Each structure stands twice: as structure tokens, then as C-alpha cells.
């Protein structure tokens, strides 16, 4: 089908160029170009081009359908990914809830420990306060005891008194040192416990805040990625809907074109049958034209032979008349020498003879040229395959030229005979 389409297009372009060339040259045969055949072929070419376009549109629609299927598969995959991400987010939220519960439980334990430490510190402080409160009583008691001992020992020697004093002083110093050491240890222990609790609280708080920030950043990033994927899926769905609408429109156009093709198919079939009939008639006309060309060629050969024979006869007659004229001119020259009074008439007769001879020669040459032109025209007609009417008309022209040539030769011969009779009369009169 495609090869036939190219042939139709080439034939149409060739016929169009030929018609343009004939129109520029002014040749009358350009109007006889079968435009109907080429125009309908061009219309068939147009229909086949439309069919090719429809096939291309169908292929494009199929490609769009495949692309839509791919987009739907991708959408399904993205939805599955969204479901998995939602599950991961739920798991992450559950982990966050567990982490929050854990941090709250750790905070509660830390608060309990801090409260216990505070209570312990309060108890230690209360004990220290009680000890501080009890120290004056103890001092008074010790002073009373010492005083009582001193009173009881006043009767003892000085060595015993001094010994007792030293023992009491040492005991008082030991009590004071133990009291200051216990205060220092209590204060240092409280400070250490407070620092440890504060450091533990700060580290726990920083760890919890960093974990929460990291988890929130991951959740935000996942939400942004999911949002971008959802927006991309929405755009792809919009494009798929547009492509689906375009596919529906192309299917509608395809159905319309198929209806047009089905409606035009009977006309195309009838046109093809008529074209086949025209081709067969053109082949018959071509065979008739070839027969006519062969007949014209034979007639042109016959006409050429007739022309050559007529030209040969005309040349022989001209040569004969020239010889007779030369003989008569010689006779007339002798007569002129004998009869001088007839010189003017003889010169006039000679001029007329020369004019008749010139006209005869020109007419003969013109007839020969006409016959040659007729032969050339018949050859061109045979080469160009013109109509039988022009061939017959041009066949009649050489015959008419031949008849004209015969009439002209007869007229010249009659004119040449008349002066000959006059010359005979002049000879008789001279005699």
C-alpha cells in the first residue's frame, strides 16, 4: 500500500509539473492532461496519510495507556510505601511514648531519690541541730561532773588534779574535733549528693531533649518526604487523567475516521473499478495510437518519396526550360543581329521569360520546403502521439501541396508554351 501511495504522489507531481510547463510554453495540449485521475489519486493519498496518522495516534494512545499503567503501578507502590511509613510512624510514636514513659519513670525515681536525700539531709541537719542544742547541756553536765570531780578530788594531790584536767581537756578537744568532722562530712556528702543529682538530672534532660529533637526531626523529614511523594502522585494522577481524556478524544477521532473510511470505501472501490476501466480504455487507445503512428509513418515515407520524385521532376523541368531558354536566347541573338528593329520586343520577351523562370524556381523551392515541413510535422505528430484528426489534416496538406505543385507546374508550362508559339510566329514572319 505504501509503494502504491508513493507512485500516486509521484504521478501527481509529474502531471502537475507537465501542466505547469505546458502552461508556460503556451502549448494547447496541456489542457488534455487527465487531472481527474491524479486528483482522485491525491485524495486517496490524503486518505492513506490520514490512516497513517490515525495509526500513529493509536500507537501514541497505546503508549499513553502503558504509561498510565506504569503510573498506576507506581501509585500502588507509593501507597504501599505510605502505609509502611505510617506504620513506622506509629511504631516511632509508640517508641516515643515508651521513651516518654521511661523518662517520666526515671524522673519519678530521681525525684524520689532527691526527696529521700533531702529528707536524709534534713534529718542530718536536725540531728546536728539537736547535737548543737545538746552541746551546752553536755558542756554544763561535763562542767558539773568535772566540778563535782574537782570538788571530790580537791582533797587529792595536785598530780591527780592535773591529770584529770588534761584528760578532760583531751576529751573536750576530741568531742569538738569529732563534731567538726561530722559537720564537714555531712556538708560534703550533701554537696556531693546534690551535685550528683543535678548532673544526673541535667544529663538525663539533655539526653531526653536530644532524643526528642532527633526523633522529631526524623518525623518531620519523613512527613516532608511523604508530602512530596503525595504531591508527585497527585500530579501524576492529574497527568494520567489528562492523558486519559486525550486518549478518549483520540479514540473518538479514530471512530469518526473509521466511520468516514467505511462510508468512503464503496466510493473508493467504485472509483478503483472506474480507474481500471479507464486504464484498459487508455491501453486500447494506446494500441490504436500505435497503429495510427505506424500508418502515419508509412504515409510519411510515401509522402517523402512523392516529394523527392516531384522535386526531381521539377528540377528536370527547370533544367529543360533553362536549356530551351538558352537555345532560344541564342536564336534570338542571331535574330537580333538580323532584325535590329525587333530588339525592344525581344528584350521585353526575355525579361518576361526570366521572370517566369524565377517564379517557377521560387515556387518549386517553396513547394519542396512545404513538403519537407509537412514530412517533419508528420514525424513530430508520430513522435508526440497526437490525435487522428490532426494526422488526417496534416496528411491532406502534402496532397494539397502536391496538387498545388501540379497546378503551378501546369500553369508555368502553359505560360512557357505561349511565348514559344509567339517565337514561332516571329520566325514565320521573319521568313
Short mmCIF file of C-alpha atoms in Angstrom, two decimals:
data_model
loop_
_atom_site.label_atom_id
_atom_site.label_comp_id
_atom_site.label_asym_id
_atom_site.label_seq_id
_atom_site.Cartn_x
_atom_site.Cartn_y
_atom_site.Cartn_z
CA UNK A 1 0.00 0.00 0.00
CA UNK A 2 2.80 2.39 0.80
CA UNK A 3 4.53 1.75 -2.56
CA UNK A 4 1.28 2.50 -4.39
CA UNK A 5 0.91 5.69 -2.36
CA UNK A 6 4.36 6.86 -3.39
CA UNK A 7 3.53 6.02 -7.04
CA UNK A 8 0.33 8.07 -6.88
CA UNK A 9 2.18 11.01 -5.35
CA UNK A 10 4.97 10.84 -7.96
CA UNK A 11 2.46 10.60 -10.80
CA UNK A 12 0.53 13.56 -9.43
CA UNK A 13 3.68 15.68 -9.11
CA UNK A 14 4.81 14.70 -12.61
CA UNK A 15 1.45 15.56 -14.16
CA UNK A 16 1.37 18.82 -12.24
CA UNK A 17 4.86 19.80 -13.43
CA UNK A 18 3.95 18.87 -17.03
CA UNK A 19 0.81 21.00 -16.86
CA UNK A 20 2.84 23.92 -15.48
CA UNK A 21 5.46 23.54 -18.24
CA UNK A 22 2.76 23.37 -20.95
CA UNK A 23 1.04 26.39 -19.44
CA UNK A 24 4.29 28.39 -19.51
CA UNK A 25 5.11 27.35 -23.08
CA UNK A 26 1.55 28.01 -24.25
CA UNK A 27 1.09 24.53 -25.64
CA UNK A 28 -2.54 23.65 -26.22
CA UNK A 29 -2.07 20.00 -25.33
CA UNK A 30 -1.59 20.87 -21.63
CA UNK A 31 -5.34 21.07 -21.03
CA UNK A 32 -5.81 17.43 -22.08
CA UNK A 33 -3.95 16.07 -19.01
CA UNK A 34 -6.23 13.71 -17.04
CA UNK A 35 -6.49 15.83 -13.88
CA UNK A 36 -9.37 13.74 -12.56
CA UNK A 37 -7.26 10.62 -12.21
CA UNK A 38 -4.41 12.42 -10.49
CA UNK A 39 -6.72 14.45 -8.21
CA UNK A 40 -8.55 11.34 -7.02
CA UNK A 41 -5.23 9.60 -6.56
CA UNK A 42 -4.11 12.58 -4.50
CA UNK A 43 -7.32 12.27 -2.47
CA UNK A 44 -6.62 8.58 -1.92
CA UNK A 45 -3.09 9.53 -0.89
CA UNK A 46 -4.56 12.02 1.56
CA UNK A 47 -6.86 9.33 2.98
CA UNK A 48 -3.95 6.91 3.34
CA UNK A 49 -1.92 9.65 5.04
CA UNK A 50 -4.82 10.21 7.41
CA UNK A 51 -4.90 6.46 8.09
CA UNK A 52 -1.17 6.54 8.85
CA UNK A 53 -1.74 9.44 11.22
CA UNK A 54 -4.59 7.58 12.89
CA UNK A 55 -2.34 4.53 13.28
CA UNK A 56 0.35 6.77 14.78
CA UNK A 57 -2.26 8.26 17.13
CA UNK A 58 -3.37 4.76 18.11
CA UNK A 59 0.24 3.82 18.84
CA UNK A 60 0.63 7.02 20.88
CA UNK A 61 -2.58 6.21 22.76
CA UNK A 62 -1.27 2.70 23.43
CA UNK A 63 1.98 4.23 24.69
CA UNK A 64 -0.06 6.59 26.88
CA UNK A 65 -2.06 3.63 28.19
CA UNK A 66 1.17 1.79 29.03
CA UNK A 67 2.46 4.92 30.73
CA UNK A 68 -0.80 5.26 32.69
CA UNK A 69 -0.49 1.62 33.75
CA UNK A 70 3.07 2.30 34.88
CA UNK A 71 1.87 5.38 36.79
CA UNK A 72 -0.87 3.33 38.45
CA UNK A 73 1.67 0.67 39.43
CA UNK A 74 3.95 3.39 40.77
CA UNK A 75 1.00 4.88 42.67
CA UNK A 76 0.25 1.49 44.20
CA UNK A 77 3.90 1.14 45.21
CA UNK A 78 3.88 4.65 46.69
CA UNK A 79 0.67 3.86 48.60
CA UNK A 80 2.28 0.72 49.98
CA UNK A 81 5.30 2.81 50.96
CA UNK A 82 2.97 5.33 52.59
CA UNK A 83 1.33 2.54 54.54
CA UNK A 84 4.72 1.24 55.63
CA UNK A 85 5.80 4.78 56.57
CA UNK A 86 2.58 5.28 58.53
CA UNK A 87 3.26 2.01 60.33
CA UNK A 88 6.83 3.15 61.01
CA UNK A 89 5.47 6.47 62.27
CA UNK A 90 3.05 4.64 64.53
CA UNK A 91 5.90 2.47 65.76
CA UNK A 92 8.02 5.61 66.21
CA UNK A 93 5.22 7.30 68.12
CA UNK A 94 4.88 4.16 70.24
CA UNK A 95 8.66 4.23 70.85
CA UNK A 96 8.38 7.91 71.74
CA UNK A 97 5.54 7.15 74.12
CA UNK A 98 7.58 4.37 75.70
CA UNK A 99 10.57 6.72 75.87
CA UNK A 100 8.42 9.38 77.47
CA UNK A 101 7.09 6.84 79.96
CA UNK A 102 10.62 5.71 80.67
CA UNK A 103 11.86 9.27 81.11
CA UNK A 104 8.89 10.02 83.35
CA UNK A 105 9.59 6.91 85.41
CA UNK A 106 13.27 7.87 85.63
CA UNK A 107 12.27 11.40 86.57
CA UNK A 108 9.97 10.00 89.25
CA UNK A 109 12.75 7.76 90.58
CA UNK A 110 15.16 10.69 90.51
CA UNK A 111 12.62 12.86 92.25
CA UNK A 112 12.07 10.14 94.84
CA UNK A 113 15.83 9.83 95.35
CA UNK A 114 16.23 13.58 95.60
CA UNK A 115 13.35 13.73 98.06
CA UNK A 116 14.91 10.89 100.05
CA UNK A 117 18.27 12.66 100.00
CA UNK A 118 16.61 15.91 101.02
CA UNK A 119 14.82 14.11 103.85
CA UNK A 120 18.08 12.48 104.85
CA UNK A 121 19.85 15.82 104.74
CA UNK A 122 17.03 17.33 106.79
CA UNK A 123 17.34 14.50 109.31
CA UNK A 124 21.11 15.01 109.46
CA UNK A 125 20.62 18.75 109.88
CA UNK A 126 18.02 18.16 112.57
CA UNK A 127 20.37 15.75 114.29
CA UNK A 128 23.20 18.29 114.00
CA UNK A 129 20.89 20.97 115.35
CA UNK A 130 19.91 18.69 118.19
CA UNK A 131 23.58 17.96 118.81
CA UNK A 132 24.31 21.68 118.76
CA UNK A 133 21.41 22.23 121.08
CA UNK A 134 22.58 19.43 123.34
CA UNK A 135 26.24 20.65 123.41
CA UNK A 136 25.66 23.39 126.03
CA UNK A 137 23.78 20.91 128.20
CA UNK A 138 26.58 18.42 127.69
CA UNK A 139 29.11 21.13 128.49
CA UNK A 140 27.20 22.10 131.58
CA UNK A 141 26.86 18.47 132.52
CA UNK A 142 30.56 17.90 131.87
CA UNK A 143 31.37 21.06 133.77
CA UNK A 144 29.22 19.93 136.65
CA UNK A 145 30.75 16.48 136.52
CA UNK A 146 34.20 17.96 136.32
CA UNK A 147 33.34 20.38 139.06
CA UNK A 148 32.00 17.55 141.14
CA UNK A 149 35.06 15.52 140.34
CA UNK A 150 37.21 18.52 141.10
CA UNK A 151 35.33 19.02 144.30
CA UNK A 152 35.71 15.39 145.13
CA UNK A 153 39.31 15.47 144.18
CA UNK A 154 40.25 18.66 145.95
CA UNK A 155 41.38 16.57 148.72
CA UNK A 156 43.63 14.57 146.36
CA UNK A 157 47.11 15.62 145.43
CA UNK A 158 47.90 18.08 142.62
CA UNK A 159 49.13 15.39 140.25
CA UNK A 160 45.77 13.77 140.17
CA UNK A 161 44.12 17.13 139.55
CA UNK A 162 46.40 17.95 136.71
CA UNK A 163 45.89 14.51 135.25
CA UNK A 164 42.16 14.89 135.41
CA UNK A 165 42.36 18.31 133.83
CA UNK A 166 44.42 17.01 130.96
CA UNK A 167 42.06 14.06 130.44
CA UNK A 168 39.06 16.37 130.46
CA UNK A 169 40.70 18.80 128.05
CA UNK A 170 41.64 15.98 125.70
CA UNK A 171 38.14 14.60 125.83
CA UNK A 172 36.68 18.03 125.12
CA UNK A 173 39.08 18.51 122.18
CA UNK A 174 38.17 15.09 120.82
CA UNK A 175 34.48 15.88 121.12
CA UNK A 176 35.00 19.20 119.34
CA UNK A 177 37.07 17.59 116.55
CA UNK A 178 34.53 14.80 116.06
CA UNK A 179 31.74 17.37 115.95
CA UNK A 180 33.53 19.50 113.30
CA UNK A 181 34.48 16.39 111.31
CA UNK A 182 30.91 15.12 111.38
CA UNK A 183 29.68 18.54 110.27
CA UNK A 184 32.21 18.62 107.43
CA UNK A 185 31.39 15.08 106.31
CA UNK A 186 27.67 15.81 106.40
CA UNK A 187 28.10 19.00 104.42
CA UNK A 188 30.45 17.38 101.87
CA UNK A 189 28.12 14.40 101.50
CA UNK A 190 25.15 16.71 100.99
CA UNK A 191 27.10 18.75 98.43
CA UNK A 192 28.24 15.62 96.59
CA UNK A 193 24.74 14.16 96.56
CA UNK A 194 23.30 17.44 95.32
CA UNK A 195 25.95 17.72 92.56
CA UNK A 196 25.39 14.11 91.51
CA UNK A 197 21.62 14.58 91.44
CA UNK A 198 21.93 17.82 89.47
CA UNK A 199 24.42 16.27 86.99
CA UNK A 200 22.21 13.20 86.58
CA UNK A 201 19.15 15.37 86.04
CA UNK A 202 20.96 17.58 83.52
CA UNK A 203 22.40 14.59 81.60
CA UNK A 204 19.02 12.87 81.58
CA UNK A 205 17.33 16.07 80.47
CA UNK A 206 19.88 16.68 77.66
CA UNK A 207 19.69 13.05 76.55
CA UNK A 208 15.91 13.13 76.53
CA UNK A 209 15.77 16.51 74.71
CA UNK A 210 18.35 15.38 72.10
CA UNK A 211 16.47 12.13 71.53
CA UNK A 212 13.19 14.02 71.24
CA UNK A 213 14.72 16.58 68.84
CA UNK A 214 16.28 13.84 66.69
CA UNK A 215 13.06 11.85 66.64
CA UNK A 216 11.03 14.97 65.82
CA UNK A 217 13.50 15.88 63.01
CA UNK A 218 13.24 12.36 61.59
CA UNK A 219 9.46 12.51 61.81
CA UNK A 220 9.41 15.94 60.10
CA UNK A 221 11.76 14.69 57.35
CA UNK A 222 9.62 11.61 56.81
CA UNK A 223 6.49 13.74 56.75
CA UNK A 224 8.07 16.09 54.18
CA UNK A 225 9.15 13.14 52.03
CA UNK A 226 5.68 11.64 52.28
CA UNK A 227 4.14 15.02 51.45
CA UNK A 228 6.40 15.39 48.37
CA UNK A 229 5.57 11.86 47.25
CA UNK A 230 1.87 12.51 47.75
CA UNK A 231 2.11 15.75 45.75
CA UNK A 232 4.02 13.91 43.00
CA UNK A 233 1.40 11.17 42.98
CA UNK A 234 -1.35 13.78 42.78
CA UNK A 235 0.42 15.46 39.84
CA UNK A 236 0.91 12.10 38.13
CA UNK A 237 -2.75 11.28 38.69
CA UNK A 238 -3.71 14.65 37.17
CA UNK A 239 -1.43 13.95 34.20
CA UNK A 240 -2.90 10.47 33.93
CA UNK A 241 -6.41 11.95 33.88
CA UNK A 242 -5.34 14.41 31.19
CA UNK A 243 -3.76 11.59 29.18
CA UNK A 244 -6.92 9.53 29.68
CA UNK A 245 -9.02 12.43 28.38
CA UNK A 246 -6.66 12.82 25.42
CA UNK A 247 -6.88 9.08 24.77
CA UNK A 248 -10.69 9.23 24.85
CA UNK A 249 -10.59 12.15 22.41
CA UNK A 250 -8.22 10.24 20.12
CA UNK A 251 -10.50 7.20 20.29
CA UNK A 252 -13.44 9.40 19.32
CA UNK A 253 -11.48 10.82 16.39
CA UNK A 254 -10.43 7.29 15.45
CA UNK A 255 -14.05 6.12 15.48
CA UNK A 256 -15.05 9.11 13.34
CA UNK A 257 -12.25 8.42 10.88
CA UNK A 258 -13.22 4.75 10.73
CA UNK A 259 -16.81 5.77 10.01
CA UNK A 260 -15.59 8.11 7.27
CA UNK A 261 -13.40 5.36 5.83
CA UNK A 262 -16.29 2.89 5.88
CA UNK A 263 -18.54 5.48 4.22
CA UNK A 264 -15.89 6.27 1.60
CA UNK A 265 -14.90 2.65 0.95
CA UNK A 266 -17.71 1.92 -1.60
CA UNK A 267 -16.86 5.10 -3.49
CA UNK A 268 -13.17 4.19 -3.46
CA UNK A 269 -13.96 0.68 -4.71
CA UNK A 270 -16.18 2.05 -7.48
CA UNK A 271 -13.52 4.64 -8.28
CA UNK A 272 -10.88 1.91 -8.47
CA UNK A 273 -13.10 -0.09 -10.82
CA UNK A 274 -13.66 3.00 -12.97
CA UNK A 275 -9.91 3.66 -12.88
CA UNK A 276 -9.26 0.11 -14.03
CA UNK A 277 -11.77 0.58 -16.85
CA UNK A 278 -10.11 3.87 -17.79
CA UNK A 279 -6.71 2.21 -17.73
CA UNK A 280 -7.96 -0.56 -20.02
CA UNK A 281 -9.55 2.03 -22.35
CA UNK A 282 -6.31 4.02 -22.29
CA UNK A 283 -4.38 0.86 -23.16
CA UNK A 284 -6.72 0.24 -26.09
CA UNK A 285 -6.36 3.87 -27.16
CA UNK A 286 -2.59 3.46 -26.85
CA UNK A 287 -2.66 0.43 -29.12
CA UNK A 288 -4.87 2.32 -31.62
CA UNK A 289 -2.49 5.26 -31.41
CA UNK A 290 0.48 2.98 -32.09
CA UNK A 291 -1.32 1.58 -35.15
CA UNK A 292 -2.09 5.13 -36.25
CA UNK A 293 1.53 6.14 -35.73
CA UNK A 294 2.71 3.22 -37.83
CA UNK A 295 0.21 4.20 -40.56
CA UNK A 296 1.33 7.83 -40.34
CA UNK A 297 4.94 6.70 -40.57
CA UNK A 298 4.17 4.70 -43.72
CA UNK A 299 2.28 7.63 -45.20
CA UNK A 300 5.10 9.99 -44.29
CA UNK A 301 7.56 7.70 -46.09
CA UNK A 302 5.27 7.65 -49.12
CA UNK A 303 4.92 11.44 -48.96
CA UNK A 304 8.69 11.79 -48.72
CA UNK A 305 9.13 9.60 -51.78
CA UNK A 306 6.49 11.63 -53.64
CA UNK A 307 8.17 14.87 -52.61
CA UNK A 308 11.57 13.66 -53.75
CA UNK A 309 10.10 12.48 -57.06
CA UNK A 310 8.25 15.78 -57.57
CA UNK A 311 11.36 17.74 -56.69
CA UNK A 312 13.39 15.67 -59.13
CA UNK A 313 10.79 16.20 -61.88
CA UNK A 314 10.64 19.91 -61.12
CA UNK A 315 14.41 20.20 -61.30
CA UNK A 316 14.47 18.27 -64.56
CA UNK A 317 11.78 20.55 -65.99
CA UNK A 318 13.67 23.61 -64.80
CA UNK A 319 16.85 22.33 -66.43
CA UNK A 320 14.93 21.56 -69.61
CA UNK A 321 13.35 25.02 -69.66
CA UNK A 322 16.73 26.58 -68.95
CA UNK A 323 18.29 24.74 -71.89
CA UNK A 324 15.38 25.69 -74.15
CA UNK A 325 15.67 29.26 -72.95
CA UNK A 326 19.40 29.29 -73.63
CA UNK A 327 18.79 27.86 -77.08
CA UNK A 328 16.10 30.42 -77.73
CA UNK A 329 18.33 33.17 -76.41
CA UNK A 330 21.00 32.08 -78.88
CA UNK A 331 18.44 32.01 -81.68
CA UNK A 332 17.12 35.37 -80.60
CA UNK A 333 20.60 36.82 -80.55
CA UNK A 334 21.04 35.74 -84.15
CA UNK A 335 17.62 37.13 -85.00
CA UNK A 336 18.54 40.36 -83.23
CA UNK A 337 21.61 40.65 -85.30
CA UNK A 338 19.47 40.09 -88.34
CA UNK A 339 16.47 42.12 -87.22
CA UNK A 340 17.59 45.09 -85.19
CA UNK A 341 14.14 46.80 -85.14
CA UNK A 342 12.72 43.91 -83.04
CA UNK A 343 15.34 44.39 -80.24
CA UNK A 344 12.96 46.03 -77.80
CA UNK A 345 10.30 43.33 -78.17
CA UNK A 346 12.87 40.63 -77.80
CA UNK A 347 14.34 42.23 -74.67
CA UNK A 348 10.84 42.50 -73.21
CA UNK A 349 10.18 38.86 -74.05
CA UNK A 350 13.49 37.86 -72.47
CA UNK A 351 12.67 39.75 -69.28
CA UNK A 352 9.30 38.02 -69.09
CA UNK A 353 10.96 34.67 -69.66
CA UNK A 354 13.47 35.39 -66.89
CA UNK A 355 10.67 36.43 -64.51
CA UNK A 356 8.70 33.30 -65.33
CA UNK A 357 11.83 31.22 -64.74
CA UNK A 358 12.46 32.94 -61.36
CA UNK A 359 8.86 32.45 -60.25
CA UNK A 360 9.00 28.82 -61.32
CA UNK A 361 12.19 28.27 -59.34
CA UNK A 362 10.82 30.06 -56.25
CA UNK A 363 7.53 28.15 -56.44
CA UNK A 364 9.39 24.90 -56.79
CA UNK A 365 11.62 25.67 -53.81
CA UNK A 366 8.59 26.75 -51.77
CA UNK A 367 6.74 23.54 -52.65
CA UNK A 368 9.80 21.49 -51.72
CA UNK A 369 10.11 23.36 -48.40
CA UNK A 370 6.40 22.88 -47.75
CA UNK A 371 6.67 19.19 -48.42
CA UNK A 372 9.71 18.92 -46.13
CA UNK A 373 7.81 20.80 -43.40
CA UNK A 374 4.84 18.50 -43.85
CA UNK A 375 7.07 15.46 -43.53
CA UNK A 376 8.71 16.88 -40.38
CA UNK A 377 5.33 17.73 -38.92
CA UNK A 378 4.08 14.22 -39.59
CA UNK A 379 7.16 12.83 -37.88
CA UNK A 380 6.63 15.10 -34.88
CA UNK A 381 2.99 14.05 -34.84
CA UNK A 382 4.03 10.41 -34.84
CA UNK A 383 6.52 11.04 -32.03
CA UNK A 384 4.11 13.13 -29.93
CA UNK A 385 1.18 10.69 -30.48
CA UNK A 386 -1.31 13.35 -31.48
CA UNK A 387 -4.94 12.77 -32.43
CA UNK A 388 -6.09 11.10 -35.64
CA UNK A 389 -7.87 14.27 -36.79
CA UNK A 390 -4.65 16.32 -36.94
CA UNK A 391 -2.89 13.40 -38.58
CA UNK A 392 -5.53 13.24 -41.30
CA UNK A 393 -5.46 17.02 -41.73
CA UNK A 394 -1.70 17.01 -41.99
CA UNK A 395 -1.89 14.04 -44.36
CA UNK A 396 -4.16 16.07 -46.60
CA UNK A 397 -1.74 19.03 -46.60
CA UNK A 398 1.02 17.25 -48.62
CA UNK A 399 -1.57 16.04 -51.13
CA UNK A 400 -2.89 19.56 -51.42
CA UNK A 401 0.68 20.79 -51.80
CA UNK A 402 1.25 18.18 -54.47
CA UNK A 403 -1.90 19.27 -56.30
CA UNK A 404 -0.83 22.90 -55.96
CA UNK A 405 2.57 21.98 -57.28
CA UNK A 406 0.99 20.16 -60.23
CA UNK A 407 -1.27 23.13 -60.98
CA UNK A 408 1.65 25.52 -60.69
CA UNK A 409 3.82 23.41 -62.96
CA UNK A 410 0.99 23.17 -65.48
CA UNK A 411 0.46 26.93 -65.33
CA UNK A 412 4.16 27.59 -65.82
CA UNK A 413 4.26 25.10 -68.67
CA UNK A 414 1.29 26.80 -70.32
CA UNK A 415 2.96 30.17 -69.89
CA UNK A 416 6.17 28.80 -71.30
CA UNK A 417 4.33 27.34 -74.29
CA UNK A 418 2.65 30.63 -75.18
CA UNK A 419 5.91 32.55 -75.81
CA UNK A 420 7.21 29.59 -77.78
CA UNK A 421 4.27 29.93 -80.15
CA UNK A 422 4.99 33.65 -80.39
CA UNK A 423 8.57 32.87 -81.28
CA UNK A 424 7.36 30.52 -83.99
CA UNK A 425 5.12 33.25 -85.33
CA UNK A 426 8.04 35.68 -85.28
CA UNK A 427 10.15 33.17 -87.13
CA UNK A 428 7.43 32.74 -89.73
CA UNK A 429 7.10 36.47 -90.13
CA UNK A 430 10.83 36.87 -90.43
CA UNK A 431 10.91 34.18 -93.04
#
